[in-house]
Short mmCIF file of C-alpha atoms in Angstrom, two decimals:
data_model
loop_
_atom_site.label_atom_id
_atom_site.label_comp_id
_atom_site.label_asym_id
_atom_site.label_seq_id
_atom_site.Cartn_x
_atom_site.Cartn_y
_atom_site.Cartn_z
CA GLN R 248 -101.94 57.99 59.33
CA ILE R 249 -101.73 57.31 55.63
CA THR R 250 -100.08 59.94 53.41
CA LEU R 251 -99.04 59.98 49.76
CA LYS R 252 -97.03 62.46 47.85
CA GLU R 253 -96.42 62.72 44.15
CA SER R 254 -93.23 64.03 42.62
CA GLY R 255 -91.80 64.53 39.13
CA PRO R 256 -91.20 67.21 36.46
CA THR R 257 -93.62 70.06 36.10
CA LEU R 258 -92.93 70.54 32.45
CA VAL R 259 -92.17 67.89 29.73
CA LYS R 260 -91.81 68.31 25.96
CA PRO R 261 -94.02 66.56 23.46
CA THR R 262 -92.84 62.98 22.61
CA GLN R 263 -90.82 62.79 25.89
CA THR R 264 -91.44 60.15 28.57
CA LEU R 265 -92.93 61.29 31.87
CA THR R 266 -91.78 59.59 35.06
CA LEU R 267 -93.76 60.25 38.30
CA THR R 268 -92.97 58.90 41.75
CA CYS R 269 -95.52 58.33 44.54
CA THR R 270 -93.83 58.20 48.00
CA PHE R 271 -96.10 57.05 50.76
CA SER R 272 -96.16 56.41 54.55
CA GLY R 273 -98.55 54.86 57.00
CA PHE R 274 -98.95 51.60 55.10
CA SER R 275 -96.87 48.86 53.31
CA LEU R 276 -97.12 47.33 49.92
CA TYR R 277 -96.07 44.07 51.62
CA THR R 278 -99.57 43.91 53.12
CA SER R 279 -102.22 41.76 51.43
CA GLY R 280 -105.00 43.70 49.89
CA VAL R 281 -103.15 46.98 49.51
CA GLY R 282 -102.57 48.76 46.25
CA VAL R 283 -101.51 52.20 44.83
CA GLY R 284 -103.19 53.72 41.88
CA TRP R 285 -102.65 56.77 39.60
CA ILE R 286 -105.37 59.07 38.43
CA ARG R 287 -105.08 62.35 36.48
CA GLN R 288 -107.29 65.38 35.99
CA PRO R 289 -106.85 67.74 33.06
CA PRO R 290 -107.50 71.47 33.96
CA GLY R 291 -111.23 71.87 34.60
CA LYS R 292 -112.08 68.31 33.55
CA ALA R 293 -113.04 65.01 35.15
CA LEU R 294 -110.90 62.37 36.78
CA GLU R 295 -109.36 59.63 34.74
CA TRP R 296 -107.93 56.45 36.23
CA LEU R 297 -104.57 55.39 34.71
CA ALA R 298 -102.99 52.42 36.47
CA LEU R 299 -102.90 50.52 39.69
CA ILE R 300 -100.42 48.05 41.31
CA TYR R 301 -101.20 45.56 44.10
CA TRP R 302 -99.15 44.16 46.93
CA ASN R 303 -98.71 40.95 44.88
CA ASP R 304 -97.35 42.90 41.83
CA ASP R 305 -100.63 42.43 39.98
CA LYS R 306 -100.72 45.43 37.57
CA ARG R 307 -103.79 46.99 35.96
CA TYR R 308 -103.93 49.66 33.28
CA SER R 309 -106.51 51.83 31.61
CA PRO R 310 -107.31 50.06 28.31
CA SER R 311 -107.11 53.33 26.30
CA LEU R 312 -103.58 54.17 27.69
CA LYS R 313 -102.12 50.70 28.33
CA SER R 314 -99.60 50.97 25.50
CA ARG R 315 -98.01 54.08 26.99
CA LEU R 316 -98.03 53.22 30.73
CA THR R 317 -95.79 51.24 32.98
CA ILE R 318 -96.30 51.03 36.79
CA THR R 319 -93.73 49.58 39.17
CA LYS R 320 -93.15 49.42 42.93
CA ASP R 321 -90.18 49.54 45.25
CA THR R 322 -91.63 48.14 48.36
CA SER R 323 -88.54 48.70 50.53
CA LYS R 324 -88.56 52.36 49.63
CA ASN R 325 -92.40 52.82 49.96
CA GLN R 326 -92.55 54.12 46.37
CA VAL R 327 -94.55 53.46 43.26
CA VAL R 328 -93.38 54.82 39.88
CA LEU R 329 -95.53 55.54 36.81
CA THR R 330 -94.01 56.11 33.42
CA MET R 331 -96.00 57.44 30.44
CA THR R 332 -94.36 57.51 27.05
CA ASN R 333 -94.89 59.78 24.05
CA MET R 334 -96.34 62.69 25.97
CA ASP R 335 -98.67 65.10 24.19
CA PRO R 336 -100.17 68.47 25.21
CA VAL R 337 -103.50 66.68 25.88
CA ASP R 338 -101.70 64.89 28.72
CA THR R 339 -101.42 68.17 30.60
CA ALA R 340 -103.02 67.46 33.96
CA THR R 341 -102.77 67.11 37.64
CA TYR R 342 -101.57 63.53 38.48
CA TYR R 343 -102.66 61.97 41.69
CA CYS R 344 -101.64 58.72 43.38
CA ALA R 345 -103.97 57.04 45.85
CA HIS R 346 -103.98 54.16 48.33
CA LYS R 347 -106.28 51.38 47.60
CA LEU R 348 -107.54 48.89 50.21
CA TRP R 349 -109.24 45.50 49.87
CA PHE R 350 -109.68 44.25 53.46
CA GLY R 351 -111.76 41.38 54.66
CA GLU R 352 -115.03 41.38 52.73
CA SER R 353 -114.82 45.06 51.83
CA ASP R 354 -113.23 46.84 48.91
CA TYR R 355 -112.76 50.42 49.98
CA GLY R 356 -111.56 51.62 46.63
CA MET R 357 -109.16 54.44 46.44
CA ASP R 358 -109.60 55.83 49.96
CA VAL R 359 -106.71 58.17 50.52
CA TRP R 360 -105.22 60.50 47.83
CA GLY R 361 -102.14 62.52 47.53
CA GLN R 362 -102.14 66.23 46.91
CA GLY R 363 -101.34 65.80 43.23
CA THR R 364 -98.64 67.12 40.97
CA THR R 365 -99.27 69.30 37.93
CA VAL R 366 -97.59 68.36 34.68
CA THR R 367 -97.63 70.60 31.63
CA VAL R 368 -96.70 69.17 28.24
CA SER R 369 -95.38 71.97 25.98
CA SER R 370 -92.53 72.61 23.65
CA ASP S 206 -114.87 50.35 29.15
CA ILE S 207 -117.79 50.92 31.46
CA VAL S 208 -119.16 54.43 30.90
CA MET S 209 -120.51 56.39 33.88
CA THR S 210 -123.03 59.13 33.27
CA GLN S 211 -123.93 61.65 36.03
CA THR S 212 -126.94 64.02 36.14
CA PRO S 213 -127.24 66.84 36.71
CA LEU S 214 -123.84 68.31 35.82
CA SER S 215 -124.49 71.20 38.15
CA LEU S 216 -126.77 71.82 41.18
CA SER S 217 -127.44 74.92 43.25
CA VAL S 218 -128.88 74.09 46.66
CA THR S 219 -130.25 76.12 49.57
CA PRO S 220 -128.51 75.25 52.83
CA GLY S 221 -130.63 72.88 54.85
CA GLN S 222 -132.35 71.49 51.81
CA PRO S 223 -131.78 68.02 50.33
CA ALA S 224 -129.79 67.25 47.20
CA SER S 225 -129.61 64.22 44.91
CA ILE S 226 -127.16 63.17 42.24
CA SER S 227 -127.84 60.37 39.73
CA CYS S 228 -125.14 58.12 38.26
CA LYS S 229 -125.82 55.46 35.59
CA SER S 230 -123.38 52.85 34.36
CA SER S 231 -123.29 51.22 30.90
CA GLN S 232 -123.43 47.81 32.43
CA SER S 233 -124.31 46.26 35.79
CA LEU S 234 -121.89 46.82 38.62
CA LEU S 235 -123.01 43.87 40.64
CA HIS S 236 -120.02 41.67 41.37
CA SER S 237 -120.20 37.86 41.55
CA ASP S 238 -119.66 38.17 45.41
CA GLY S 239 -122.95 40.18 45.68
CA LYS S 240 -121.22 43.55 46.30
CA THR S 241 -121.76 46.57 44.00
CA SER S 242 -118.55 48.21 42.87
CA LEU S 243 -119.75 51.81 43.03
CA TYR S 244 -118.02 54.70 44.88
CA TRP S 245 -118.73 58.34 45.45
CA TYR S 246 -116.07 61.12 45.86
CA LEU S 247 -116.19 64.78 46.68
CA GLN S 248 -113.52 67.10 45.40
CA LYS S 249 -113.69 70.36 47.28
CA PRO S 250 -112.36 73.51 45.59
CA GLY S 251 -108.55 73.31 45.34
CA GLN S 252 -108.31 69.89 46.99
CA SER S 253 -107.81 66.25 46.16
CA PRO S 254 -110.84 63.99 45.95
CA GLN S 255 -112.09 62.48 49.10
CA LEU S 256 -113.95 59.25 49.49
CA LEU S 257 -117.50 59.48 50.67
CA ILE S 258 -119.21 56.16 49.92
CA TYR S 259 -117.76 52.70 49.05
CA GLU S 260 -119.44 49.62 47.73
CA LEU S 261 -122.69 51.39 46.86
CA SER S 262 -123.86 52.49 50.40
CA SER S 263 -121.16 52.21 52.99
CA ARG S 264 -120.06 55.55 54.42
CA PHE S 265 -116.26 55.95 54.67
CA SER S 266 -114.77 56.72 58.06
CA GLY S 267 -115.54 60.23 59.22
CA VAL S 268 -118.21 60.94 56.55
CA PRO S 269 -121.31 62.62 58.06
CA ASP S 270 -124.53 60.55 57.99
CA ARG S 271 -126.29 63.21 55.89
CA PHE S 272 -124.59 61.43 53.03
CA SER S 273 -126.16 58.22 51.72
CA GLY S 274 -125.70 56.08 48.69
CA SER S 275 -128.27 53.80 47.07
CA GLY S 276 -129.22 52.04 43.92
CA SER S 277 -128.74 48.78 42.12
CA GLY S 278 -127.59 47.27 38.83
CA THR S 279 -126.89 50.33 36.59
CA ASP S 280 -128.71 53.12 38.44
CA PHE S 281 -127.26 54.78 41.49
CA THR S 282 -127.99 57.89 43.64
CA LEU S 283 -126.06 59.95 46.18
CA LYS S 284 -128.28 61.86 48.53
CA ILE S 285 -127.39 64.68 50.94
CA SER S 286 -130.25 64.97 53.46
CA ARG S 287 -129.43 68.57 54.45
CA VAL S 288 -126.87 70.46 52.43
CA GLU S 289 -124.25 72.41 54.40
CA ALA S 290 -121.83 75.15 53.08
CA GLU S 291 -118.96 72.73 53.45
CA ASP S 292 -120.55 70.30 50.99
CA VAL S 293 -119.66 72.52 47.93
CA GLY S 294 -117.49 71.05 45.27
CA VAL S 295 -117.58 68.44 42.54
CA TYR S 296 -119.06 65.03 43.18
CA TYR S 297 -117.87 62.02 41.16
CA CYS S 298 -119.21 58.51 40.94
CA MET S 299 -116.67 55.79 40.17
CA GLN S 300 -117.01 52.16 39.24
CA GLY S 301 -114.41 49.47 39.99
CA LEU S 302 -115.66 46.29 38.43
CA HIS S 303 -113.02 43.95 37.07
CA HIS S 304 -110.11 46.07 38.39
CA ALA S 305 -110.66 48.79 35.69
CA TRP S 306 -111.93 51.99 37.13
CA THR S 307 -113.89 54.75 35.39
CA PHE S 308 -115.37 57.99 36.74
CA GLY S 309 -118.41 60.02 35.89
CA GLN S 310 -118.14 63.49 34.47
CA GLY S 311 -118.73 65.11 37.82
CA THR S 312 -121.62 67.12 39.32
CA LYS S 313 -120.75 70.60 40.63
CA VAL S 314 -122.75 71.50 43.74
CA GLU S 315 -122.91 75.12 44.90
CA ILE S 316 -124.80 76.95 47.59
CA LYS S 317 -127.55 79.41 46.75
#
């Protein structure tokens, strides 16, 4: 059974750097075709993809946020970390991590999501 | 960025009746391998999104067969053949071409 759980601060001040950790079980980032992505959702608004890291350390970022984001993995710890610099109140959102699977001839997309963690940006 | 546009933004459906949601992309989602990089998610109230459909029309494990995905190129549709009370929530389409994912605005489905 695949599970993911996000953790990090619930409140950050404007201009600070946010660091979020996704801790997962039921799969390994040593496995070909596997990735972990980050998606956020401001209150009452739509989903926005942020970043994704693959088993081979290939990293992808949202073009509009690329300059502020860094995604890394610690395969031995089953963790993926997302950092976002220069936080602003508009970055207030629930942040989700999700398992991504590309297996055989099928790309399942982000098929299992964590419960999300709420981050508020305020002074 | 590829822009995804959903219509309608809200839908009220009588249980047992069909429902349909449209999603249009700003460019073709047909990959060079012949697959279409289009996904559908349902976010039930207070929950994380759950995958319904992957690669245009394949139902994810455990998804009831009343859900179906179709379309081609830039025009896509999610159909629910007979809406049930448990189908309420916000439906999102998502594209994944070129390893850069974007979501539609969401369509809120409620029961009459």
